[in-house]
mmCIF file of C-alpha atoms and ligand atoms in Angstrom:
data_model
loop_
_atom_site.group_PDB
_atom_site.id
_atom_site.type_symbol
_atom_site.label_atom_id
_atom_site.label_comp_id
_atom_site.label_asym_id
_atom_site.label_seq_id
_atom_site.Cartn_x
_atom_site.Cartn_y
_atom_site.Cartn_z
ATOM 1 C CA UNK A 1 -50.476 -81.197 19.813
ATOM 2 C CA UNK A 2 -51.607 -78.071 20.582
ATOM 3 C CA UNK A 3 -53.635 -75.845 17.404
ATOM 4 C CA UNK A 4 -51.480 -72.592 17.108
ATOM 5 C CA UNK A 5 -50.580 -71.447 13.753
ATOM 6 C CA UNK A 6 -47.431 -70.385 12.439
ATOM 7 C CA UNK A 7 -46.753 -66.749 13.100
ATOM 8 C CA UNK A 8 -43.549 -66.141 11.236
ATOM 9 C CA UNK A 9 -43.128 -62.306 11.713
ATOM 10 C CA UNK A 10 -39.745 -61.788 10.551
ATOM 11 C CA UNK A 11 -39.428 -60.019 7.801
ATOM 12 C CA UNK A 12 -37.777 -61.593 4.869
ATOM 13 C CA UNK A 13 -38.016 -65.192 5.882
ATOM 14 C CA UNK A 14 -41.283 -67.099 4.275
ATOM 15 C CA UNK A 15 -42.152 -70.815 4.356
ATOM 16 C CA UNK A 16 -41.005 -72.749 0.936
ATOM 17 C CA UNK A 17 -43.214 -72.243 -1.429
ATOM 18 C CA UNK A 18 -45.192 -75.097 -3.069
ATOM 19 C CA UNK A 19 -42.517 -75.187 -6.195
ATOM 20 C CA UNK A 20 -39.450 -75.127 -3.961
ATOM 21 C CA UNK A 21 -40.921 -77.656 -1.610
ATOM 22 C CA UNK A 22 -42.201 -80.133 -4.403
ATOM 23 C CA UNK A 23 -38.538 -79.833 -6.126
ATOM 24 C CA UNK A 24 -37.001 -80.591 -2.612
ATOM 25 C CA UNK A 25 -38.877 -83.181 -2.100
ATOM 26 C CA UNK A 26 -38.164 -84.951 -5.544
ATOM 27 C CA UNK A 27 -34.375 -84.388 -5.123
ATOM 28 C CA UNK A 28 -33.756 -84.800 -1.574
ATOM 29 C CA UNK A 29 -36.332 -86.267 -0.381
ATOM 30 C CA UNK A 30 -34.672 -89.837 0.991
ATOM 31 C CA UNK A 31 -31.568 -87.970 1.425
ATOM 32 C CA UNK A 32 -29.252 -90.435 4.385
ATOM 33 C CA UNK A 33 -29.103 -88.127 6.896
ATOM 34 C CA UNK A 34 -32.349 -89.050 8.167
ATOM 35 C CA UNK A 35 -31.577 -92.180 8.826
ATOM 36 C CA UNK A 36 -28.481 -90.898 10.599
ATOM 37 C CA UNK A 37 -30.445 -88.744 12.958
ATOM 38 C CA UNK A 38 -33.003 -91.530 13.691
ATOM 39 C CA UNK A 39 -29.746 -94.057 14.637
ATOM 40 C CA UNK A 40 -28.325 -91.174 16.480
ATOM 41 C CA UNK A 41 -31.307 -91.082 18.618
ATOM 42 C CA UNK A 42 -31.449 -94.407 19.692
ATOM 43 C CA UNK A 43 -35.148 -94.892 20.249
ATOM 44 C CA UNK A 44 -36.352 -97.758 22.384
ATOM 45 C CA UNK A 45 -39.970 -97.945 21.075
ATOM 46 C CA UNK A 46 -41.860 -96.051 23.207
ATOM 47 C CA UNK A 47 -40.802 -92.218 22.961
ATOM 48 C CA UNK A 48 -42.786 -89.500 21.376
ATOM 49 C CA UNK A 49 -40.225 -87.957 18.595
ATOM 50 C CA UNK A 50 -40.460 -84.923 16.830
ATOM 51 C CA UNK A 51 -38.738 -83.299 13.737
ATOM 52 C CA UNK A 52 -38.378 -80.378 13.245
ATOM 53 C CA UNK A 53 -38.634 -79.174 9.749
ATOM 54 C CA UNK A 54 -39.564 -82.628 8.495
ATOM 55 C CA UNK A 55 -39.424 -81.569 5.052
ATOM 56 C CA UNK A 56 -41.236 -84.899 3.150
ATOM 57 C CA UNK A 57 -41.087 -86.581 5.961
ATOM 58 C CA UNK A 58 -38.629 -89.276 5.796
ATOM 59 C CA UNK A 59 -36.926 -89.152 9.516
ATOM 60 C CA UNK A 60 -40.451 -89.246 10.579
ATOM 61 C CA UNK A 61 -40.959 -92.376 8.444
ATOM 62 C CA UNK A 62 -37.911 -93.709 10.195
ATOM 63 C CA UNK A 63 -38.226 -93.010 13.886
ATOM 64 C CA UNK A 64 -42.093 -94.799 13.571
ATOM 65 C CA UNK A 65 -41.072 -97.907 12.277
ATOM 66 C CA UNK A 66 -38.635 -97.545 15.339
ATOM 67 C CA UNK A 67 -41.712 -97.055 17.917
ATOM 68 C CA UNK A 68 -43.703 -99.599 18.951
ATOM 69 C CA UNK A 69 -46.097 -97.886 21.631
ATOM 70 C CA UNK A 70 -44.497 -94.169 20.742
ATOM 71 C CA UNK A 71 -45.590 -91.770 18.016
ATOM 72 C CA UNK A 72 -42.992 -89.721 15.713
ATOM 73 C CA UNK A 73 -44.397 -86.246 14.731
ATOM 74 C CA UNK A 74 -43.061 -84.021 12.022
ATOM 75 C CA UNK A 75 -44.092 -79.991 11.932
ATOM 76 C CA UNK A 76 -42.979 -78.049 8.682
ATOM 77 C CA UNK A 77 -43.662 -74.303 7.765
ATOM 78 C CA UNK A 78 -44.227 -74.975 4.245
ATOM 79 C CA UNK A 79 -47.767 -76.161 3.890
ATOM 80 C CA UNK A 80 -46.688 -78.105 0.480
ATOM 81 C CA UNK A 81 -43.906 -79.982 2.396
ATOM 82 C CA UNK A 82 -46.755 -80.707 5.454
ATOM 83 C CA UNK A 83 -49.062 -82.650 2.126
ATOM 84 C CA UNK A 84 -46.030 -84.314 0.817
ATOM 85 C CA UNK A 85 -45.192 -85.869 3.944
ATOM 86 C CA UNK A 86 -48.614 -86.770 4.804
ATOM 87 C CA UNK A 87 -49.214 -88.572 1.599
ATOM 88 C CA UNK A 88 -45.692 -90.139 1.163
ATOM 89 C CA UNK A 89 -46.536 -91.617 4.682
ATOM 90 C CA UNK A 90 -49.896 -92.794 4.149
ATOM 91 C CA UNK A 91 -49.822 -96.053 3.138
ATOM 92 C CA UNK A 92 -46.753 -96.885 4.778
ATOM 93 C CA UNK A 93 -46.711 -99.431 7.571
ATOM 94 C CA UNK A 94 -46.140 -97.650 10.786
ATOM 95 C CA UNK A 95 -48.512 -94.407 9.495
ATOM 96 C CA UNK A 96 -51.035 -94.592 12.346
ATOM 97 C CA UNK A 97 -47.923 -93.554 14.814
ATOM 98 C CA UNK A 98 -47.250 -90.894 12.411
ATOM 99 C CA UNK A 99 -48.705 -87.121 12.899
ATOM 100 C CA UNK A 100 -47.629 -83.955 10.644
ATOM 101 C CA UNK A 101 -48.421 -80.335 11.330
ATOM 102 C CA UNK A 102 -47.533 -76.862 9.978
ATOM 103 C CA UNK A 103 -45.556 -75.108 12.544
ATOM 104 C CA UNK A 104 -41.762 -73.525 12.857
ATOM 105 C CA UNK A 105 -39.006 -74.386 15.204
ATOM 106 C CA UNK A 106 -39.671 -70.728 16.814
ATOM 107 C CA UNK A 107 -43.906 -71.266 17.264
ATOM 108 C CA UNK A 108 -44.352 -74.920 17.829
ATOM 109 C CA UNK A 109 -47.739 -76.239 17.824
ATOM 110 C CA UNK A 110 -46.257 -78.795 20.628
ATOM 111 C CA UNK A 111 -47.287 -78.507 24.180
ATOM 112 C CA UNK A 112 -44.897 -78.158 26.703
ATOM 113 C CA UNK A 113 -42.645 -81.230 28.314
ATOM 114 C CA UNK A 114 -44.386 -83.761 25.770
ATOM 115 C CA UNK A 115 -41.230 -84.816 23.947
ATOM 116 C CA UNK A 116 -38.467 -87.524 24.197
ATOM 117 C CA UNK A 117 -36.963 -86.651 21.243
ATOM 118 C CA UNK A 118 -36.753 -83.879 18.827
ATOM 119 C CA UNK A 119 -34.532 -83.842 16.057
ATOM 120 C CA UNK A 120 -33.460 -81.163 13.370
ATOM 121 C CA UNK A 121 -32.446 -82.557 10.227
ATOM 122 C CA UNK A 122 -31.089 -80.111 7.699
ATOM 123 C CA UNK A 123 -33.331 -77.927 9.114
ATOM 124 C CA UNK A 124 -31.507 -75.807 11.810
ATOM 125 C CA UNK A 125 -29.982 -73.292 9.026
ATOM 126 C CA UNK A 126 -32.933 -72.925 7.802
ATOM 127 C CA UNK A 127 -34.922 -71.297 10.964
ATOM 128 C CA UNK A 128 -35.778 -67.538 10.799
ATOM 129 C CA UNK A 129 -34.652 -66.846 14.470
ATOM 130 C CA UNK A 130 -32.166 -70.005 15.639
ATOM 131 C CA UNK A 131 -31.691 -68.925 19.554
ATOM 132 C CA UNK A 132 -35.831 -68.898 19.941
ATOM 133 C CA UNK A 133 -36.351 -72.026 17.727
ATOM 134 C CA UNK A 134 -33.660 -73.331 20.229
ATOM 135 C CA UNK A 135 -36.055 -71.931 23.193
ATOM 136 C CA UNK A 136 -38.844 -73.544 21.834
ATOM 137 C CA UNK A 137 -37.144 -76.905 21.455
ATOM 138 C CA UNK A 138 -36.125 -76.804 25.153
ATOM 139 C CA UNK A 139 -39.731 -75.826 26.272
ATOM 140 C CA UNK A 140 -41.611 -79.031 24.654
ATOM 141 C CA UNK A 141 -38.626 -81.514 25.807
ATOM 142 C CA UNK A 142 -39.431 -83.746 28.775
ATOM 143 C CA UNK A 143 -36.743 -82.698 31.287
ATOM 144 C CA UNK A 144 -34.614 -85.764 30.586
ATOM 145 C CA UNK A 145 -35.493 -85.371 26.697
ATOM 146 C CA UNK A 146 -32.951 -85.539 23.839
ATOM 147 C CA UNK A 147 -31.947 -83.157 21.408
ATOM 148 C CA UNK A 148 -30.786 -84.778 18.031
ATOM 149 C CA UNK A 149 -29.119 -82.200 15.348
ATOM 150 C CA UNK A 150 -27.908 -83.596 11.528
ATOM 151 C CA UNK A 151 -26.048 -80.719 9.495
ATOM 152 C CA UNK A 152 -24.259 -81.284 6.220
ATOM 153 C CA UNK A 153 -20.859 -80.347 5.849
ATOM 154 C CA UNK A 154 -20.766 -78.178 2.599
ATOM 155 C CA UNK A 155 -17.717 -76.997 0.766
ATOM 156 C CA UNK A 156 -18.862 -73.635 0.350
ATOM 157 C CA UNK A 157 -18.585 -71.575 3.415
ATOM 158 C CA UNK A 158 -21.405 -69.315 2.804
ATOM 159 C CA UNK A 159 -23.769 -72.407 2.854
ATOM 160 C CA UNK A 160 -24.950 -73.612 5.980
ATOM 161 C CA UNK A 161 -23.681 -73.482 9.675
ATOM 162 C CA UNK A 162 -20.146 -74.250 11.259
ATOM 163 C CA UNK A 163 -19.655 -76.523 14.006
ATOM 164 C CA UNK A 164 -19.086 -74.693 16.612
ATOM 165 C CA UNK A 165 -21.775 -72.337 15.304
ATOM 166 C CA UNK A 166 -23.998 -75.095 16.478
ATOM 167 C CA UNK A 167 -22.503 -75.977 19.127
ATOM 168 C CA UNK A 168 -22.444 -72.453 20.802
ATOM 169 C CA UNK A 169 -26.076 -72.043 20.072
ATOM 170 C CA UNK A 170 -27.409 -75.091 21.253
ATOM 171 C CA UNK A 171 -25.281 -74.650 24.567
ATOM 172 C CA UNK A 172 -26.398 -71.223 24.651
ATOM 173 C CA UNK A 173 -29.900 -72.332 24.712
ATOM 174 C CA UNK A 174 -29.246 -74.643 27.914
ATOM 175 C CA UNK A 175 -28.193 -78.010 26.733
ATOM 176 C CA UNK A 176 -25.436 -80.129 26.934
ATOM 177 C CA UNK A 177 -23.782 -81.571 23.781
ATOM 178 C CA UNK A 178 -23.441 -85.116 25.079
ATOM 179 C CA UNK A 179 -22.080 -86.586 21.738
ATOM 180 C CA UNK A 180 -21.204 -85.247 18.036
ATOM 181 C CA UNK A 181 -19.416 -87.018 15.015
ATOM 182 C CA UNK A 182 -19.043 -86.269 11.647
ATOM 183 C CA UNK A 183 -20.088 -89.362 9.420
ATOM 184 C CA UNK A 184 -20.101 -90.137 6.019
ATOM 185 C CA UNK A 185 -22.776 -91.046 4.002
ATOM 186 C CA UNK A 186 -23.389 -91.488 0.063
ATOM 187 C CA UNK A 187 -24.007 -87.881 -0.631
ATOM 188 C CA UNK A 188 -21.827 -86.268 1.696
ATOM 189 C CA UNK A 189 -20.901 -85.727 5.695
ATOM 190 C CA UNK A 190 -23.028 -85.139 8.082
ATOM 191 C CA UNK A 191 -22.506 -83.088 11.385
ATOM 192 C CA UNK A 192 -24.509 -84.933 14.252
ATOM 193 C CA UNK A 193 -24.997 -83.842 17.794
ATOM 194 C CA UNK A 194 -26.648 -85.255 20.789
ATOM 195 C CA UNK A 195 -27.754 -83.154 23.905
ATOM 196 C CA UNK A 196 -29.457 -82.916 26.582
ATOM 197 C CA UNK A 197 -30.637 -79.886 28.573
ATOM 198 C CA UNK A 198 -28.554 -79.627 31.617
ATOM 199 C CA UNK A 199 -25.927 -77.815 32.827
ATOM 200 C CA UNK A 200 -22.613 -77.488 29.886
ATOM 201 C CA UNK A 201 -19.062 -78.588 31.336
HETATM 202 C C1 SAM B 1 -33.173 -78.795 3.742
HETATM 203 S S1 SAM B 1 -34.825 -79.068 4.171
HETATM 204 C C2 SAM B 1 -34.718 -80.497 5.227
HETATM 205 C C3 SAM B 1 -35.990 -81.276 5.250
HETATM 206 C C4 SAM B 1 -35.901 -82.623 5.975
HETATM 207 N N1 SAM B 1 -35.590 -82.467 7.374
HETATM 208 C C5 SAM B 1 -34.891 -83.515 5.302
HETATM 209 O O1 SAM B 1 -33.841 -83.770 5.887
HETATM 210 O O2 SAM B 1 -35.168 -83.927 4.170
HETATM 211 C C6 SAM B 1 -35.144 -77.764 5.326
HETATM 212 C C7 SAM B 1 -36.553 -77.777 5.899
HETATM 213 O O3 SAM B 1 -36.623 -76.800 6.938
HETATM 214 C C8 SAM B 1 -37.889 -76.220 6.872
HETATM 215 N N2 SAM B 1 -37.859 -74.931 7.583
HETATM 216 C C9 SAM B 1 -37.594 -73.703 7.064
HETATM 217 N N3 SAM B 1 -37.719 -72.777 8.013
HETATM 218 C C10 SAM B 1 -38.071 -73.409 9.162
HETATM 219 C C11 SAM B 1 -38.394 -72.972 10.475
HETATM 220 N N4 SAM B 1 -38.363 -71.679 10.819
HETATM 221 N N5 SAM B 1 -38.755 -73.896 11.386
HETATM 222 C C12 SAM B 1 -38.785 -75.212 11.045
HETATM 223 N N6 SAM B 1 -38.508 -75.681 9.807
HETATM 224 C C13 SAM B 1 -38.153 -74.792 8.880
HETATM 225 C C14 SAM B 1 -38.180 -76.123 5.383
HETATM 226 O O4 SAM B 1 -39.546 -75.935 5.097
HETATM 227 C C15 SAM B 1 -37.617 -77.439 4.884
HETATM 228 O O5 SAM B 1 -38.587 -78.452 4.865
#
């Protein structure tokens, strides 16, 4: 990893503060669709994986008990989120292939072409500036990297993003949706997609 800092400049959009993140964390904080992403992404041991906005860092958790010579890395922007990963992971079994950082989907602190895998796990909706988070995602992928994205269906249509929202702005960014499905799991359904970055058909 590489040691910029975060440099949200959009106006209006902050990291979670420490309340918001520690009440996230307490509610949501094992929510499935981790565990969906991680299964999505079919690891076979020895990838470097990174989440993006890893929240408490449970798909991080996951993918590293996955790896056996890889390492799973989680970034958040909220520094609070970043501590609560770190010590929810530290005495678990697989922690010394685990890394966290403060960063945002649009300023990684990820050098280029060092990823397998990067997933987004609830987290896409919430970037400040989707089509240069998107950017950024296709810069630190290893050319034949994968792309893994979880979104939860909601009822309400103001909340969250549509399918082919997604879709459209991960193809837009240069990638090819190679898979999605909706599943469902115990506190919902979740919206998965797989690409790669290639040419879209
Ligand atoms: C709904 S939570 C999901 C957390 C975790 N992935 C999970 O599934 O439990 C959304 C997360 O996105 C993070 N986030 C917000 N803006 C972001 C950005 N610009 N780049 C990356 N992550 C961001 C938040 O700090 C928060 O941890």
């Amino acid at each position: 990893m590489t040691q910029k800092s975060p440099s949200p400049t959009v106006r209006h959009w902050q990291p979670w503060s420490d309340e918001v993140a520690e009440r996230y964390a307490g509610k949501y904080g094992d929510h499935p669709t981790s565990a969906l992403a991680v299964a999505a992404a079919a690891l076979d041991g020895a990838e470097v994986v990174l989440d993006i906005g890893c929240g408490s860092g449970m798909a991080v958790r996951t993918a590293a008990s996955n790896l056996s010579s890889g390492k799973a890395i989680g970034i958040d922007p909220a520094p609070a989120m970043v501590r609560i990963a770190r010590q929810q992971s530290s005495t678990h079994i697989a922690n010394a292939r685990m890394q966290f950082a403060e960063g945002t989907a649009e300023d990684m602190p990820i050098d280029d072409a060092s990823i397998d895998v990067a997933m987004a796990v609830c987290s896409l909706s919430h970037w400040f500036d989707i089509p240069r988070g998107l950017a950024s995602v296709a810069r630190v992928l290893r050319g034949d990297g994968r792309f893994i994205v979880v979104e939860d269906v909601f009822d309400d249509p103001d909340m969250g993003l549509g399918r082919q929202t997604i879709r459209t702005a991960i193809e837009n960014a240069g990638f090819q949706v190679t898979g999605f499905t909706e599943q469902s799991h115990s506190e919902g359904i979740a919206r998965i997609f797989t690409a790669r970055l290639g040419t879209n058909q």
